[in-house]
Each structure stands twice: as C-alpha cells, then as structure tokens.
Amino acid sequence: MLASADLNGDGLLDLVAASAVFDGPTYLTVLLGTAGGGYTSHDVQTVDATPSAMQLLDLDDDGDLDLVTVRPEADSIRVYQQVEMGIFRASGAVPTLRFPEVLASGDLDSDGRMDLVVRRYWGPRLAVHLVAPGGGLGPAREFPIEPFEPFNPREMAITDVTGDGRADLVLELSISIDV
C-alpha cells in the first residue's frame, strides 16, 4: 500500500509505504523525495494492522499531513498524526461502515478541508466522513450506491468531473473472470 504527498514542504513528493511480513508485523516506511528524482529512507516503524488503503491529509489543522488507513478487520479508520516531519503516531480509530476497503479524499463540503469517503468491500454502500473545523473525523454517514452494479470498485477518486465547481465521486468498476 502506498500514499504520496509532500511531507516536508520541499516541493517534492514523498512516499509512505505499508508492507507486511507473513505472520509478522506490518511496517510503515517513510521515503523522502530527492531533487535527483530518487528517494531516501527517513523512518521505519511498526504499526498494528495492514491497511487496505491509505491517504495523507491534514486532519488536525496543524498544517502538516496525517496518515489515515482503512482497517477492514476492525470496521474502522485508523488515524496516525504526524508528530514530527515524517514520524507518525497512532492517535485513534474512527468507526466506519462494515468491511471497508477503498478510501478517497477530497473537499466534499467546500470548506477547504479534505474529507474522506470509504467504500465497502462488497455491496452497494459507502460512508462519508467530513473533517470538522479544528480537526478530527466526523461520524460515518452511509449512503447507497445507486444504481448498484454487481462489480467491486477497486479505486475511487474525488474530483470535479462535471465542471460545476463541486466535488464528484468517481468509481472504477472491474470484473474478474475465473477460468
């Protein structure tokens, strides 16, 4: 799992990667972008669960990016606050819809803050978590996906597709064929 953003304000994209060892811990690795186009290792730490999706956004209005992961086994979103540049510490879990798997961020209510949308692994549901003034994720507001297609969306994005100045949610649908 990967997330990218400029963590240290140098104008270069940095990476946060989560990787798991079979029957072992999950590692969170922070790689800082370099001017030559490469990356240097900044920090490696152990986290409590392997995420199915990650996003970087400022959840506490302190000006730096925090890490949000989806934890399908706990039906929750895990929040890691950036306590120093590139150093994340778990700060809590926020309940969300059952079986969350896909995560997208974007300003859904035009308040200048990035909000979260969580997509269920299977089934026609998604949850919206608005970021409150002063920080913190609001409670999940669940919505049906209509019309529901029996395909499992693998990715989501929030962008203005229609050109009306408002955020739209885009779902990528895929079909797997077993032979």
mmCIF file of C-alpha atoms in Angstrom:
data_model
loop_
_atom_site.group_PDB
_atom_site.id
_atom_site.type_symbol
_atom_site.label_atom_id
_atom_site.label_comp_id
_atom_site.label_asym_id
_atom_site.label_seq_id
_atom_site.Cartn_x
_atom_site.Cartn_y
_atom_site.Cartn_z
ATOM 1 C CA MET A 1 0.000 0.000 0.000
ATOM 2 C CA LEU A 2 1.331 3.455 -0.930
ATOM 3 C CA ALA A 3 0.421 7.071 -0.284
ATOM 4 C CA SER A 4 2.272 10.081 -1.685
ATOM 5 C CA ALA A 5 2.413 13.772 -0.778
ATOM 6 C CA ASP A 6 4.967 16.432 0.122
ATOM 7 C CA LEU A 7 5.560 15.692 3.823
ATOM 8 C CA ASN A 8 8.451 18.087 4.453
ATOM 9 C CA GLY A 9 7.459 21.119 2.355
ATOM 10 C CA ASP A 10 10.341 20.929 -0.126
ATOM 11 C CA GLY A 11 8.049 20.691 -3.175
ATOM 12 C CA LEU A 12 8.961 17.034 -3.850
ATOM 13 C CA LEU A 13 6.637 14.071 -3.490
ATOM 14 C CA ASP A 14 7.424 11.775 -0.573
ATOM 15 C CA LEU A 15 6.130 8.229 -0.094
ATOM 16 C CA VAL A 16 4.611 6.338 2.799
ATOM 17 C CA ALA A 17 4.519 2.581 2.255
ATOM 18 C CA ALA A 18 2.894 -0.129 4.356
ATOM 19 C CA SER A 19 4.223 -3.638 3.969
ATOM 20 C CA ALA A 20 3.528 -6.797 5.916
ATOM 21 C CA VAL A 21 5.626 -9.837 6.649
ATOM 22 C CA PHE A 22 3.713 -13.132 6.523
ATOM 23 C CA ASP A 23 2.623 -13.929 10.086
ATOM 24 C CA GLY A 24 4.657 -10.956 11.241
ATOM 25 C CA PRO A 25 4.424 -7.216 11.788
ATOM 26 C CA THR A 26 3.335 -4.507 9.385
ATOM 27 C CA TYR A 27 5.947 -1.851 8.675
ATOM 28 C CA LEU A 28 5.288 1.762 7.790
ATOM 29 C CA THR A 29 8.200 3.188 5.785
ATOM 30 C CA VAL A 30 8.624 6.908 5.016
ATOM 31 C CA LEU A 31 10.724 7.765 1.954
ATOM 32 C CA LEU A 32 11.615 11.390 1.243
ATOM 33 C CA GLY A 33 11.864 12.574 -2.349
ATOM 34 C CA THR A 34 15.228 13.903 -3.532
ATOM 35 C CA ALA A 35 15.994 16.567 -6.154
ATOM 36 C CA GLY A 36 17.515 13.930 -8.434
ATOM 37 C CA GLY A 37 14.232 12.023 -8.636
ATOM 38 C CA GLY A 38 15.049 9.308 -6.107
ATOM 39 C CA TYR A 39 14.110 8.660 -2.505
ATOM 40 C CA THR A 40 15.951 8.378 0.786
ATOM 41 C CA SER A 41 14.714 6.324 3.716
ATOM 42 C CA HIS A 42 13.576 8.552 6.564
ATOM 43 C CA ASP A 43 11.783 6.340 9.081
ATOM 44 C CA VAL A 44 10.548 2.781 9.524
ATOM 45 C CA GLN A 45 8.082 1.914 12.257
ATOM 46 C CA THR A 46 5.783 -0.954 13.177
ATOM 47 C CA VAL A 47 2.012 -0.420 13.053
ATOM 48 C CA ASP A 48 -0.808 -2.536 14.420
ATOM 49 C CA ALA A 49 -2.508 -3.730 11.229
ATOM 50 C CA THR A 50 -2.016 -3.953 7.488
ATOM 51 C CA PRO A 51 -4.190 -1.344 5.765
ATOM 52 C CA SER A 52 -6.133 -1.947 2.580
ATOM 53 C CA ALA A 53 -5.891 1.755 1.659
ATOM 54 C CA MET A 54 -4.077 4.903 2.852
ATOM 55 C CA GLN A 55 -4.420 8.674 2.390
ATOM 56 C CA LEU A 56 -2.354 11.637 3.582
ATOM 57 C CA LEU A 57 -4.292 14.743 4.657
ATOM 58 C CA ASP A 58 -4.291 17.330 7.454
ATOM 59 C CA LEU A 59 -6.845 16.069 9.968
ATOM 60 C CA ASP A 60 -5.942 18.252 12.951
ATOM 61 C CA ASP A 61 -5.499 21.656 11.249
ATOM 62 C CA ASP A 62 -1.854 21.903 12.323
ATOM 63 C CA GLY A 63 -0.521 22.394 8.783
ATOM 64 C CA ASP A 64 1.174 19.000 8.368
ATOM 65 C CA LEU A 65 -0.207 15.855 6.797
ATOM 66 C CA ASP A 66 -1.541 12.985 8.866
ATOM 67 C CA LEU A 67 -1.950 9.395 7.715
ATOM 68 C CA VAL A 68 -5.332 7.699 7.520
ATOM 69 C CA THR A 69 -5.634 3.974 6.883
ATOM 70 C CA VAL A 70 -8.600 1.669 6.358
ATOM 71 C CA ARG A 71 -8.679 -1.347 8.655
ATOM 72 C CA PRO A 72 -11.135 -3.881 7.192
ATOM 73 C CA GLU A 73 -10.801 -6.374 10.038
ATOM 74 C CA ALA A 74 -11.896 -3.749 12.607
ATOM 75 C CA ASP A 75 -14.523 -1.882 10.533
ATOM 76 C CA SER A 76 -12.631 1.317 11.256
ATOM 77 C CA ILE A 77 -10.339 4.034 10.000
ATOM 78 C CA ARG A 78 -7.033 4.328 11.858
ATOM 79 C CA VAL A 79 -5.581 7.834 12.253
ATOM 80 C CA TYR A 80 -1.830 8.428 12.610
ATOM 81 C CA GLN A 81 -0.878 12.009 13.439
ATOM 82 C CA GLN A 82 2.389 13.337 12.071
ATOM 83 C CA VAL A 83 4.150 14.332 15.305
ATOM 84 C CA GLU A 84 7.458 15.253 13.645
ATOM 85 C CA MET A 85 8.300 15.534 9.974
ATOM 86 C CA GLY A 86 7.752 12.013 8.606
ATOM 87 C CA ILE A 87 7.106 10.448 12.025
ATOM 88 C CA PHE A 88 3.567 9.139 12.602
ATOM 89 C CA ARG A 89 1.934 8.028 15.855
ATOM 90 C CA ALA A 90 -1.395 6.242 16.213
ATOM 91 C CA SER A 91 -3.967 8.617 17.657
ATOM 92 C CA GLY A 92 -7.153 6.584 17.489
ATOM 93 C CA ALA A 93 -9.647 4.702 15.401
ATOM 94 C CA VAL A 94 -12.893 6.004 13.949
ATOM 95 C CA PRO A 95 -15.754 3.552 13.318
ATOM 96 C CA THR A 96 -16.942 3.337 9.736
ATOM 97 C CA LEU A 97 -19.141 1.048 7.647
ATOM 98 C CA ARG A 98 -18.646 -2.720 7.742
ATOM 99 C CA PHE A 99 -15.916 -4.278 5.614
ATOM 100 C CA PRO A 100 -14.208 -1.047 4.463
ATOM 101 C CA GLU A 101 -11.622 -1.447 1.730
ATOM 102 C CA VAL A 102 -11.228 1.576 -0.572
ATOM 103 C CA LEU A 103 -10.505 5.151 0.557
ATOM 104 C CA ALA A 104 -10.606 8.516 -1.248
ATOM 105 C CA SER A 105 -10.144 12.083 -0.035
ATOM 106 C CA GLY A 106 -11.419 15.391 -1.339
ATOM 107 C CA ASP A 107 -13.222 18.535 -0.209
ATOM 108 C CA LEU A 108 -16.841 17.357 -0.290
ATOM 109 C CA ASP A 109 -18.479 20.264 1.562
ATOM 110 C CA SER A 110 -16.434 23.160 0.091
ATOM 111 C CA ASP A 111 -14.953 24.176 3.464
ATOM 112 C CA GLY A 112 -11.303 23.887 2.339
ATOM 113 C CA ARG A 113 -10.682 20.657 4.296
ATOM 114 C CA MET A 114 -10.120 17.246 2.758
ATOM 115 C CA ASP A 115 -12.902 14.820 3.723
ATOM 116 C CA LEU A 116 -12.944 11.018 3.408
ATOM 117 C CA VAL A 117 -15.088 8.552 1.514
ATOM 118 C CA VAL A 118 -14.857 4.864 2.402
ATOM 119 C CA ARG A 119 -16.125 2.141 0.059
ATOM 120 C CA ARG A 120 -17.314 -1.190 1.362
ATOM 121 C CA TYR A 121 -15.504 -4.303 0.117
ATOM 122 C CA TRP A 122 -18.637 -5.774 -1.376
ATOM 123 C CA GLY A 123 -22.096 -4.334 -1.548
ATOM 124 C CA PRO A 124 -23.734 -1.071 -2.556
ATOM 125 C CA ARG A 125 -22.616 1.148 0.365
ATOM 126 C CA LEU A 126 -20.143 3.914 1.013
ATOM 127 C CA ALA A 127 -19.537 6.175 4.005
ATOM 128 C CA VAL A 128 -18.624 9.861 4.100
ATOM 129 C CA HIS A 129 -16.564 11.272 6.982
ATOM 130 C CA LEU A 130 -16.375 15.074 6.971
ATOM 131 C CA VAL A 131 -13.389 16.708 8.677
ATOM 132 C CA ALA A 132 -14.640 19.108 11.339
ATOM 133 C CA PRO A 133 -13.358 22.667 11.886
ATOM 134 C CA GLY A 134 -10.425 22.383 14.271
ATOM 135 C CA GLY A 135 -9.760 18.831 13.082
ATOM 136 C CA GLY A 136 -10.987 15.325 13.589
ATOM 137 C CA LEU A 137 -13.131 12.995 11.532
ATOM 138 C CA GLY A 138 -16.867 13.218 11.873
ATOM 139 C CA PRO A 139 -19.071 10.145 12.202
ATOM 140 C CA ALA A 140 -19.788 7.961 9.197
ATOM 141 C CA ARG A 141 -22.774 8.971 7.088
ATOM 142 C CA GLU A 142 -23.644 5.949 4.970
ATOM 143 C CA PHE A 143 -25.123 6.167 1.500
ATOM 144 C CA PRO A 144 -26.253 3.581 -1.034
ATOM 145 C CA ILE A 145 -24.547 3.398 -4.390
ATOM 146 C CA GLU A 146 -27.302 3.738 -6.981
ATOM 147 C CA PRO A 147 -27.743 2.247 -9.439
ATOM 148 C CA PHE A 148 -25.698 -0.613 -7.988
ATOM 149 C CA GLU A 149 -23.685 -2.660 -10.399
ATOM 150 C CA PRO A 150 -22.570 -6.062 -9.100
ATOM 151 C CA PHE A 151 -18.936 -5.202 -9.688
ATOM 152 C CA ASN A 152 -16.449 -4.478 -6.967
ATOM 153 C CA PRO A 153 -14.942 -0.956 -7.290
ATOM 154 C CA ARG A 154 -11.182 -1.191 -6.863
ATOM 155 C CA GLU A 155 -10.455 2.534 -6.839
ATOM 156 C CA MET A 156 -12.214 5.816 -6.129
ATOM 157 C CA ALA A 157 -11.311 9.424 -6.767
ATOM 158 C CA ILE A 158 -12.891 12.728 -5.798
ATOM 159 C CA THR A 159 -12.633 15.454 -8.430
ATOM 160 C CA ASP A 160 -14.836 17.917 -10.318
ATOM 161 C CA VAL A 161 -15.845 15.856 -13.354
ATOM 162 C CA THR A 162 -18.844 17.939 -14.407
ATOM 163 C CA GLY A 163 -17.159 21.362 -14.263
ATOM 164 C CA ASP A 164 -19.714 22.822 -11.835
ATOM 165 C CA GLY A 165 -17.140 23.616 -9.119
ATOM 166 C CA ARG A 166 -18.376 20.815 -6.841
ATOM 167 C CA ALA A 167 -16.619 17.575 -5.959
ATOM 168 C CA ASP A 168 -17.803 14.412 -7.704
ATOM 169 C CA LEU A 169 -17.060 10.816 -6.701
ATOM 170 C CA VAL A 170 -15.680 8.570 -9.441
ATOM 171 C CA LEU A 171 -15.743 4.772 -9.012
ATOM 172 C CA GLU A 172 -13.651 2.422 -11.110
ATOM 173 C CA LEU A 173 -15.593 -0.775 -11.741
ATOM 174 C CA SER A 174 -13.895 -4.028 -12.607
ATOM 175 C CA ILE A 175 -14.937 -7.543 -13.362
ATOM 176 C CA SER A 176 -12.887 -10.573 -12.507
ATOM 177 C CA ILE A 177 -13.357 -13.682 -14.578
ATOM 178 C CA ASP A 178 -12.412 -17.038 -13.082
ATOM 179 C CA VAL A 179 -11.473 -19.747 -15.524
#
